[in-house]
Short mmCIF file of C-alpha atoms in Angstrom, two decimals:
data_model
loop_
_atom_site.label_atom_id
_atom_site.label_comp_id
_atom_site.label_asym_id
_atom_site.label_seq_id
_atom_site.Cartn_x
_atom_site.Cartn_y
_atom_site.Cartn_z
CA GLU R 1467 -22.04 -19.72 -0.31
CA LEU R 1468 -18.50 -20.72 0.93
CA GLY R 1469 -20.00 -22.82 3.73
CA CYS R 1470 -18.46 -20.74 6.49
CA GLU R 1471 -19.86 -21.01 9.98
CA ILE R 1472 -21.37 -17.51 10.91
CA ARG R 1473 -22.46 -16.08 14.19
CA ARG R 1474 -24.13 -12.72 14.81
CA LEU R 1475 -23.43 -10.28 17.68
CA ASP R 1476 -26.16 -7.63 18.34
CA VAL R 1477 -25.40 -4.96 20.90
CA SER R 1478 -27.86 -2.34 19.56
CA GLU R 1479 -30.25 -2.71 22.46
CA GLU R 1480 -29.75 -3.36 26.13
CA ASP R 1481 -31.57 -6.64 26.13
CA THR R 1482 -29.50 -8.02 23.26
CA VAL R 1483 -26.03 -7.52 24.82
CA PRO R 1484 -24.62 -10.89 25.93
CA SER R 1485 -22.72 -11.32 29.23
CA ALA R 1486 -19.05 -10.16 29.39
CA GLU R 1487 -17.90 -13.82 29.25
CA GLU R 1488 -20.12 -14.71 26.29
CA MET R 1489 -19.10 -11.61 24.41
CA ARG R 1490 -15.40 -12.27 24.92
CA GLU R 1491 -15.87 -15.87 23.68
CA MET R 1492 -17.69 -14.61 20.55
CA VAL R 1493 -15.28 -11.77 19.73
CA VAL R 1494 -11.82 -12.88 20.97
CA GLU R 1495 -11.72 -16.63 21.28
CA TRP R 1496 -14.03 -17.97 18.45
CA PRO R 1497 -13.69 -16.07 15.14
CA GLU R 1498 -11.07 -16.07 12.44
CA VAL R 1499 -12.91 -13.05 10.84
CA ILE R 1500 -14.88 -10.14 12.27
CA LEU R 1501 -17.20 -8.52 9.79
CA CYS R 1502 -18.75 -5.17 10.64
CA SER R 1503 -21.78 -3.91 8.72
CA GLY R 1504 -22.35 -0.54 7.25
CA GLY R 1505 -24.64 1.98 8.85
CA ASN R 1506 -24.27 4.79 11.34
CA THR R 1507 -20.60 4.67 12.41
CA LEU R 1508 -20.88 7.31 15.09
CA HIS R 1509 -23.74 5.43 16.76
CA ALA R 1510 -21.84 2.11 16.40
CA LEU R 1511 -18.67 3.44 17.89
CA LEU R 1512 -20.50 5.02 20.91
CA ARG R 1513 -22.37 1.79 21.49
CA TRP R 1514 -19.30 -0.40 21.26
CA LYS R 1515 -17.56 1.82 23.84
CA GLU R 1516 -20.55 1.67 26.14
CA VAL R 1517 -20.54 -2.14 26.25
CA GLY R 1518 -16.81 -2.66 26.10
CA LEU R 1519 -16.89 -4.24 22.69
CA ASP R 1520 -14.25 -1.85 21.35
CA LEU R 1521 -11.64 -3.30 23.68
CA LEU R 1522 -12.46 -6.88 22.78
CA MET R 1523 -12.27 -6.05 19.07
CA LYS R 1524 -8.81 -4.50 19.66
CA GLU R 1525 -7.67 -7.65 21.52
CA SER R 1526 -9.10 -9.94 18.85
CA GLY R 1527 -7.32 -7.88 16.14
CA LEU R 1528 -3.96 -8.01 17.88
CA ASN R 1529 -4.42 -11.79 18.14
CA GLY R 1530 -4.54 -12.04 14.38
CA THR R 1531 -8.30 -12.07 13.69
CA VAL R 1532 -9.04 -10.58 10.23
CA LEU R 1533 -11.01 -7.36 10.78
CA CYS R 1534 -13.18 -6.27 7.78
CA GLY R 1535 -16.32 -4.55 6.64
CA ALA R 1536 -17.70 -2.03 4.15
CA SER R 1537 -18.71 1.60 4.56
CA ALA R 1538 -19.01 2.12 8.28
CA GLY R 1539 -17.51 -1.28 8.72
CA ALA R 1540 -14.41 -0.03 6.80
CA GLY R 1541 -13.91 3.36 8.35
CA CYS R 1542 -14.28 2.15 11.93
CA TRP R 1543 -10.75 0.51 11.82
CA PHE R 1544 -9.08 3.79 11.13
CA SER R 1545 -8.00 6.60 13.55
CA SER R 1546 -10.70 8.82 12.07
CA LEU R 1547 -13.24 8.62 9.23
CA HIS R 1548 -15.33 10.82 7.02
CA THR R 1549 -18.94 9.92 7.79
CA ASP R 1550 -22.58 10.65 6.97
CA SER R 1551 -23.61 9.61 10.40
CA LEU R 1552 -25.56 12.91 10.83
CA ARG R 1553 -27.74 12.16 7.73
CA PRO R 1554 -31.35 12.28 8.99
CA ASP R 1555 -32.23 8.93 7.53
CA ASN R 1556 -29.04 7.06 8.74
CA THR R 1557 -31.06 5.29 11.48
CA LYS R 1558 -32.15 1.77 12.19
CA ASN R 1559 -35.72 2.21 10.90
CA ARG R 1560 -34.97 4.66 8.18
CA GLU R 1561 -38.30 4.02 6.43
CA HIS R 1562 -40.14 6.03 9.12
CA VAL R 1563 -37.82 8.97 8.64
CA LEU R 1564 -38.22 8.86 4.88
CA ASN R 1565 -41.96 9.07 5.38
CA GLU R 1566 -41.90 11.92 7.89
CA LEU R 1567 -39.35 14.34 6.42
CA THR R 1568 -39.50 16.42 3.28
CA GLU R 1569 -36.99 15.96 0.46
CA LYS R 1570 -35.38 19.25 1.50
CA GLU R 1571 -35.04 18.15 5.10
CA LEU R 1572 -33.49 14.86 4.01
CA GLN R 1573 -30.90 16.82 2.07
CA ASP R 1574 -30.08 19.17 4.92
CA TRP R 1575 -27.03 17.61 6.58
CA ASP R 1576 -23.24 17.77 6.52
CA TYR R 1577 -20.47 15.26 6.58
CA ALA R 1578 -18.34 15.02 9.67
CA LYS R 1579 -14.94 13.75 10.72
CA ILE R 1580 -15.04 11.57 13.76
CA SER R 1581 -12.60 9.50 15.80
CA ALA R 1582 -12.54 5.73 15.33
CA LEU R 1583 -10.80 2.58 16.66
CA GLY R 1584 -7.26 3.52 15.59
CA PHE R 1585 -5.89 0.37 13.96
CA ILE R 1586 -4.86 2.41 10.89
CA ASP R 1587 -3.36 5.83 11.48
CA ALA R 1588 -5.25 7.76 8.80
CA MET R 1589 -8.68 9.20 8.03
CA CYS R 1590 -10.83 6.80 5.93
CA VAL R 1591 -13.19 8.13 3.30
CA PRO R 1592 -15.53 5.31 2.29
CA HIS R 1593 -17.77 5.92 -0.78
CA PHE R 1594 -14.93 8.10 -2.13
CA ASP R 1595 -16.35 8.10 -5.71
CA ALA R 1596 -19.93 8.81 -4.57
CA THR R 1597 -22.11 11.82 -3.94
CA GLY R 1598 -24.23 12.03 -0.79
CA THR R 1599 -27.95 12.74 -0.58
CA ASN R 1600 -26.97 16.29 0.45
CA GLY R 1601 -25.49 16.85 -3.15
CA ALA R 1602 -21.87 17.00 -1.87
CA LYS R 1603 -19.21 14.72 -3.35
CA ARG R 1604 -17.29 12.75 -0.73
CA ALA R 1605 -13.90 13.40 -2.15
CA GLU R 1606 -14.45 17.21 -2.34
CA ASP R 1607 -15.76 17.34 1.23
CA ALA R 1608 -12.80 15.27 2.45
CA GLU R 1609 -10.51 17.71 0.71
CA GLN R 1610 -11.90 20.65 2.70
CA ILE R 1611 -11.48 18.66 5.97
CA LEU R 1612 -7.87 17.91 5.04
CA LEU R 1613 -7.19 21.65 4.33
CA GLU R 1614 -8.53 22.45 7.80
CA ASP R 1615 -6.39 19.81 9.44
CA PRO R 1616 -3.34 19.04 7.21
CA SER R 1617 -1.83 16.74 9.80
CA THR R 1618 -4.34 13.93 8.93
CA SER R 1619 -3.30 11.31 6.36
CA VAL R 1620 -6.31 10.49 4.13
CA ILE R 1621 -7.21 7.36 2.29
CA GLY R 1622 -10.30 7.30 0.09
CA VAL R 1623 -11.91 3.96 -0.78
CA ASP R 1624 -14.05 3.71 -3.90
CA GLU R 1625 -17.30 1.84 -3.57
CA ASN R 1626 -16.08 -1.26 -5.40
CA ALA R 1627 -12.58 -1.34 -3.86
CA ALA R 1628 -10.98 -2.24 -0.62
CA LEU R 1629 -7.80 -1.28 1.23
CA VAL R 1630 -6.03 -4.34 2.59
CA VAL R 1631 -3.66 -3.75 5.57
CA VAL R 1632 -1.28 -6.43 6.99
CA GLY R 1633 0.80 -5.03 9.79
CA GLY R 1634 2.46 -1.91 8.51
CA ASP R 1635 1.98 -2.85 4.88
CA ALA R 1636 -0.98 -2.19 2.57
CA MET R 1637 -2.34 -2.65 -0.96
CA ALA R 1638 -5.57 -1.86 -2.81
CA VAL R 1639 -7.90 -4.50 -4.30
CA SER R 1640 -10.35 -3.63 -7.10
CA GLY R 1641 -13.65 -5.54 -7.22
CA ASP R 1642 -14.52 -4.40 -10.75
CA GLY R 1643 -11.15 -3.78 -12.30
CA LYS R 1644 -11.62 0.05 -12.20
CA ALA R 1645 -12.25 1.11 -8.63
CA THR R 1646 -9.34 1.67 -6.25
CA CYS R 1647 -8.17 3.54 -3.15
CA HIS R 1648 -6.77 7.07 -3.18
CA VAL R 1649 -4.25 8.92 -1.07
CA MET R 1650 -4.77 12.62 -0.41
CA MET R 1651 -2.16 15.04 0.89
CA PRO R 1652 -1.92 18.83 1.24
CA LEU R 1653 0.86 20.96 -0.44
CA GLU R 1654 2.03 23.54 2.04
CA GLU R 1655 3.50 25.68 -0.72
CA THR R 1656 0.21 26.15 -2.59
CA GLY R 1657 -2.48 25.32 -0.06
CA GLU R 1658 -3.87 22.76 -2.49
CA VAL R 1659 -4.74 19.15 -1.91
CA ILE R 1660 -3.29 16.58 -4.31
CA SER R 1661 -4.26 12.94 -4.62
CA ALA R 1662 -3.07 9.78 -6.28
CA PRO R 1663 -4.71 6.35 -6.84
CA ILE R 1664 -3.13 3.25 -5.26
CA PRO R 1665 -2.29 0.81 -8.02
CA THR R 1666 -4.37 -2.36 -7.91
CA HIS R 1667 -1.99 -4.65 -9.78
CA TRP R 1668 0.30 -5.20 -6.81
CA GLU R 1669 0.45 -8.74 -5.81
CA GLU R 1670 1.97 -7.97 -2.35
CA PRO R 1671 1.40 -5.11 0.05
CA ILE R 1672 4.03 -2.36 0.48
CA PRO R 1673 4.87 -0.16 3.50
CA MET R 1674 2.09 2.15 4.45
CA GLU R 1675 4.52 5.08 4.73
CA GLU R 1676 5.37 4.72 1.06
CA ILE R 1677 1.67 4.55 0.07
CA LEU R 1678 0.96 7.80 1.94
CA GLU R 1679 3.76 9.47 -0.05
CA LEU R 1680 2.34 8.47 -3.51
CA PRO R 1681 0.88 11.85 -4.34
CA ALA R 1682 4.11 13.67 -3.37
CA PRO R 1683 6.03 15.34 -6.20
CA ALA R 1684 9.60 14.32 -6.92
CA SER R 1685 11.77 15.69 -4.13
CA ALA R 1686 15.31 14.93 -5.24
CA PRO R 1687 16.97 18.13 -6.62
CA HIS R 1688 18.26 16.30 -9.72
CA LEU R 1689 14.74 15.33 -10.67
CA GLU R 1690 13.28 18.78 -10.56
CA SER R 1691 14.56 19.63 -14.12
CA LEU R 1692 15.93 16.69 -16.01
CA GLU R 1693 16.02 18.40 -19.45
CA LYS R 1694 19.32 20.21 -18.77
CA TYR R 1695 21.01 16.83 -18.20
CA VAL R 1696 20.10 15.29 -21.63
CA ASP R 1697 23.51 15.86 -23.12
CA THR R 1698 25.52 14.65 -20.05
CA ASP R 1699 28.10 11.93 -21.02
CA PHE R 1700 27.47 8.94 -18.73
CA VAL R 1701 29.80 6.50 -20.59
CA ILE R 1702 32.14 4.68 -18.17
CA ALA R 1703 32.59 1.29 -20.01
CA ASP R 1704 34.09 2.27 -23.37
CA ASP R 1705 37.22 0.37 -22.35
CA PHE R 1706 35.12 -2.88 -22.41
CA ALA R 1707 34.40 -2.34 -26.12
CA GLN R 1708 38.08 -1.79 -26.84
CA GLU R 1709 39.12 -4.82 -24.93
CA LEU R 1710 36.57 -7.03 -26.66
CA ALA R 1711 37.68 -5.89 -30.08
CA SER R 1712 41.42 -6.54 -29.36
CA SER R 1713 41.41 -9.69 -27.17
CA GLU R 1714 40.64 -13.27 -28.20
CA ALA R 1715 41.01 -14.17 -24.53
CA ALA R 1716 37.99 -12.19 -23.66
CA THR R 1717 35.63 -14.74 -25.49
CA SER R 1718 36.67 -17.54 -23.08
CA CYS R 1719 34.90 -16.15 -19.99
CA CYS R 1720 35.73 -17.63 -16.65
CA ASP R 1721 32.71 -17.78 -14.30
CA GLU R 1722 34.77 -18.58 -11.17
CA ARG R 1723 34.37 -15.67 -8.82
CA ASP R 1724 37.80 -16.30 -7.31
CA ALA R 1725 39.67 -16.10 -10.63
CA ASP R 1726 43.15 -14.56 -10.63
CA SER R 1727 43.57 -10.97 -11.84
CA SER R 1728 45.01 -11.96 -15.23
CA THR R 1729 41.98 -14.11 -16.06
CA ALA R 1730 39.42 -11.76 -14.48
CA SER R 1731 40.68 -8.86 -16.67
CA ALA R 1732 39.50 -10.87 -19.69
CA VAL R 1733 35.95 -11.50 -18.42
CA VAL R 1734 33.32 -10.14 -20.71
CA PRO R 1735 30.32 -8.22 -19.42
CA LYS R 1736 27.15 -10.35 -19.16
CA ILE R 1737 24.05 -8.18 -19.85
CA VAL R 1738 20.39 -9.11 -20.16
CA ALA R 1739 18.35 -6.02 -21.37
CA SER R 1740 14.62 -6.48 -21.27
CA GLY R 1741 12.33 -4.10 -23.10
CA ASN R 1742 9.84 -3.91 -20.21
CA GLU R 1743 10.05 -4.45 -16.46
CA ARG R 1744 7.65 -7.33 -17.03
CA GLY R 1745 10.55 -9.19 -18.61
CA MET R 1746 11.88 -9.86 -15.07
CA GLN R 1747 8.70 -11.89 -14.49
CA LEU R 1748 9.09 -14.01 -17.66
CA LYS R 1749 10.77 -17.42 -17.09
CA PRO R 1750 12.92 -17.62 -20.22
CA ILE R 1751 14.48 -14.28 -19.53
CA VAL R 1752 15.03 -14.98 -15.72
CA ASP R 1753 16.42 -18.47 -16.63
CA LYS R 1754 19.02 -16.87 -18.90
CA ILE R 1755 20.04 -14.51 -16.05
CA VAL R 1756 20.54 -17.38 -13.71
CA GLU R 1757 22.45 -19.39 -16.37
CA LEU R 1758 24.83 -16.39 -16.94
CA SER R 1759 25.40 -15.99 -13.19
CA GLY R 1760 27.02 -19.46 -13.05
CA VAL R 1761 25.23 -20.46 -9.89
CA ASP R 1762 21.86 -22.15 -9.16
CA LEU R 1763 20.67 -19.52 -6.68
CA PRO R 1764 22.40 -16.25 -7.53
CA LYS R 1765 22.76 -13.43 -4.98
CA VAL R 1766 20.74 -10.55 -6.50
CA LEU R 1767 21.33 -6.84 -5.81
CA TYR R 1768 18.36 -4.69 -6.72
CA ILE R 1769 18.98 -1.06 -7.60
CA GLY R 1770 15.94 1.13 -8.14
CA THR R 1771 15.63 4.03 -10.64
CA ALA R 1772 13.32 7.01 -9.61
CA SER R 1773 9.85 5.41 -9.14
CA PHE R 1774 11.46 2.04 -9.14
CA ASP R 1775 12.90 2.74 -5.71
CA ARG R 1776 9.38 2.10 -4.39
CA THR R 1777 8.68 -1.20 -2.61
CA ASP R 1778 5.95 -2.27 -5.11
CA LYS R 1779 8.51 -2.05 -7.97
CA PHE R 1780 11.03 -3.91 -6.00
CA LEU R 1781 8.58 -6.71 -5.23
CA MET R 1782 7.49 -6.86 -8.82
CA ASN R 1783 10.97 -7.00 -10.36
CA THR R 1784 12.36 -9.50 -7.78
CA LYS R 1785 9.35 -11.78 -7.58
CA MET R 1786 10.70 -14.72 -9.61
CA PHE R 1787 14.05 -14.60 -7.90
CA ARG R 1788 12.37 -14.53 -4.47
CA GLU R 1789 10.24 -17.48 -5.39
CA MET R 1790 13.37 -19.39 -6.47
CA GLY R 1791 14.87 -18.74 -3.01
CA CYS R 1792 17.49 -16.32 -3.98
CA GLU R 1793 19.12 -14.02 -1.46
CA ILE R 1794 18.28 -10.42 -2.45
CA ARG R 1795 19.59 -7.12 -1.19
CA ARG R 1796 18.27 -3.69 -2.01
CA LEU R 1797 20.32 -0.60 -2.71
CA ASP R 1798 18.52 2.73 -2.61
CA VAL R 1799 20.46 5.91 -3.57
CA SER R 1800 17.40 7.96 -4.52
CA GLU R 1801 17.86 10.38 -1.67
CA GLN R 1802 21.00 11.61 0.07
CA ASP R 1803 20.05 10.00 3.46
CA THR R 1804 19.67 6.60 1.80
CA VAL R 1805 23.17 6.45 0.25
CA PRO R 1806 25.48 3.97 2.13
CA SER R 1807 29.13 4.72 2.75
CA ALA R 1808 31.65 4.14 0.01
CA GLU R 1809 32.88 0.95 1.75
CA ASP R 1810 29.36 -0.43 2.17
CA MET R 1811 28.43 0.40 -1.39
CA ARG R 1812 31.48 -1.24 -2.77
CA GLU R 1813 30.70 -4.38 -0.73
CA MET R 1814 27.11 -4.41 -1.98
CA VAL R 1815 27.85 -3.77 -5.70
CA VAL R 1816 31.36 -5.30 -6.38
CA GLU R 1817 32.05 -8.01 -3.77
CA TRP R 1818 28.64 -9.54 -2.99
CA PRO R 1819 26.33 -10.04 -5.96
CA HIS R 1820 26.14 -12.55 -8.74
CA VAL R 1821 23.45 -10.43 -10.43
CA ILE R 1822 22.69 -6.70 -10.41
CA LEU R 1823 19.11 -5.94 -11.28
#
């Protein structure tokens, strides 16, 4: 329908395999996209290895060719996948099997975890929201596999969703507005498996290591029980209010960043407080921030809060500033090992920015 030029590579039988030169031209030199079909992944991977297609696909992928597919054509790109390759009717001419086996025989099979091509270091569970002909739910069976091998990162892909990976970053795309991808991880303390959906509203991919941590409970000690901190006094700027009430000079704000100390002491705080993080994507609000900064392209320091330390939140909140061409830095103090030195933090917060977001 798009009018794309399409070629078809068939290596299923010995007499359909092209020469090494022809296959290299088809797989490495010619395409912008390689699309792998669904089907029996185990058979496909074995066949690709036999004819050397796996190495050509790797070379093509490293050259920038888009690698895509659904079901078997999705899981093959991962280091391992959850597969129904052992299903009796998962064959080329399945109609014959359906005619020859009883319904009970067709249901007598188990899922398996198999190795795959290794572009993405995780186990893929395609059809994550589906139930197999053996009556077992994909998600539940994958959970058992994860409990047996907790070292494996697991990403489930709903039938109407896709995981998009660009380098070390990834995002989920929903085809129907409901389906998504899911991250599963084991909890050593309880022996349980927890999962979390990957949001589909992201406009840009975020680091895969952050995605794989989505199910993880809050780890910072000060987040484990916030209730006891409700009455903590956080006020540090009451002197601002006193100064504003007593000084006429404070109303004539000087925007020059090299103002002398006597003038700078009279500078009033400039605050833009939006009721929702989406406010940072609304032009009238962002325009007011830029206006108050006193420069056309303000230097913006982003400081996250709890979940807003994640890259997806950073990208969402800074989107308009990045599109303007503003220089942006990111300060993360969510964990002890991310806190910069006092000197570095002072430079980032006090000396460098026009805007703190």
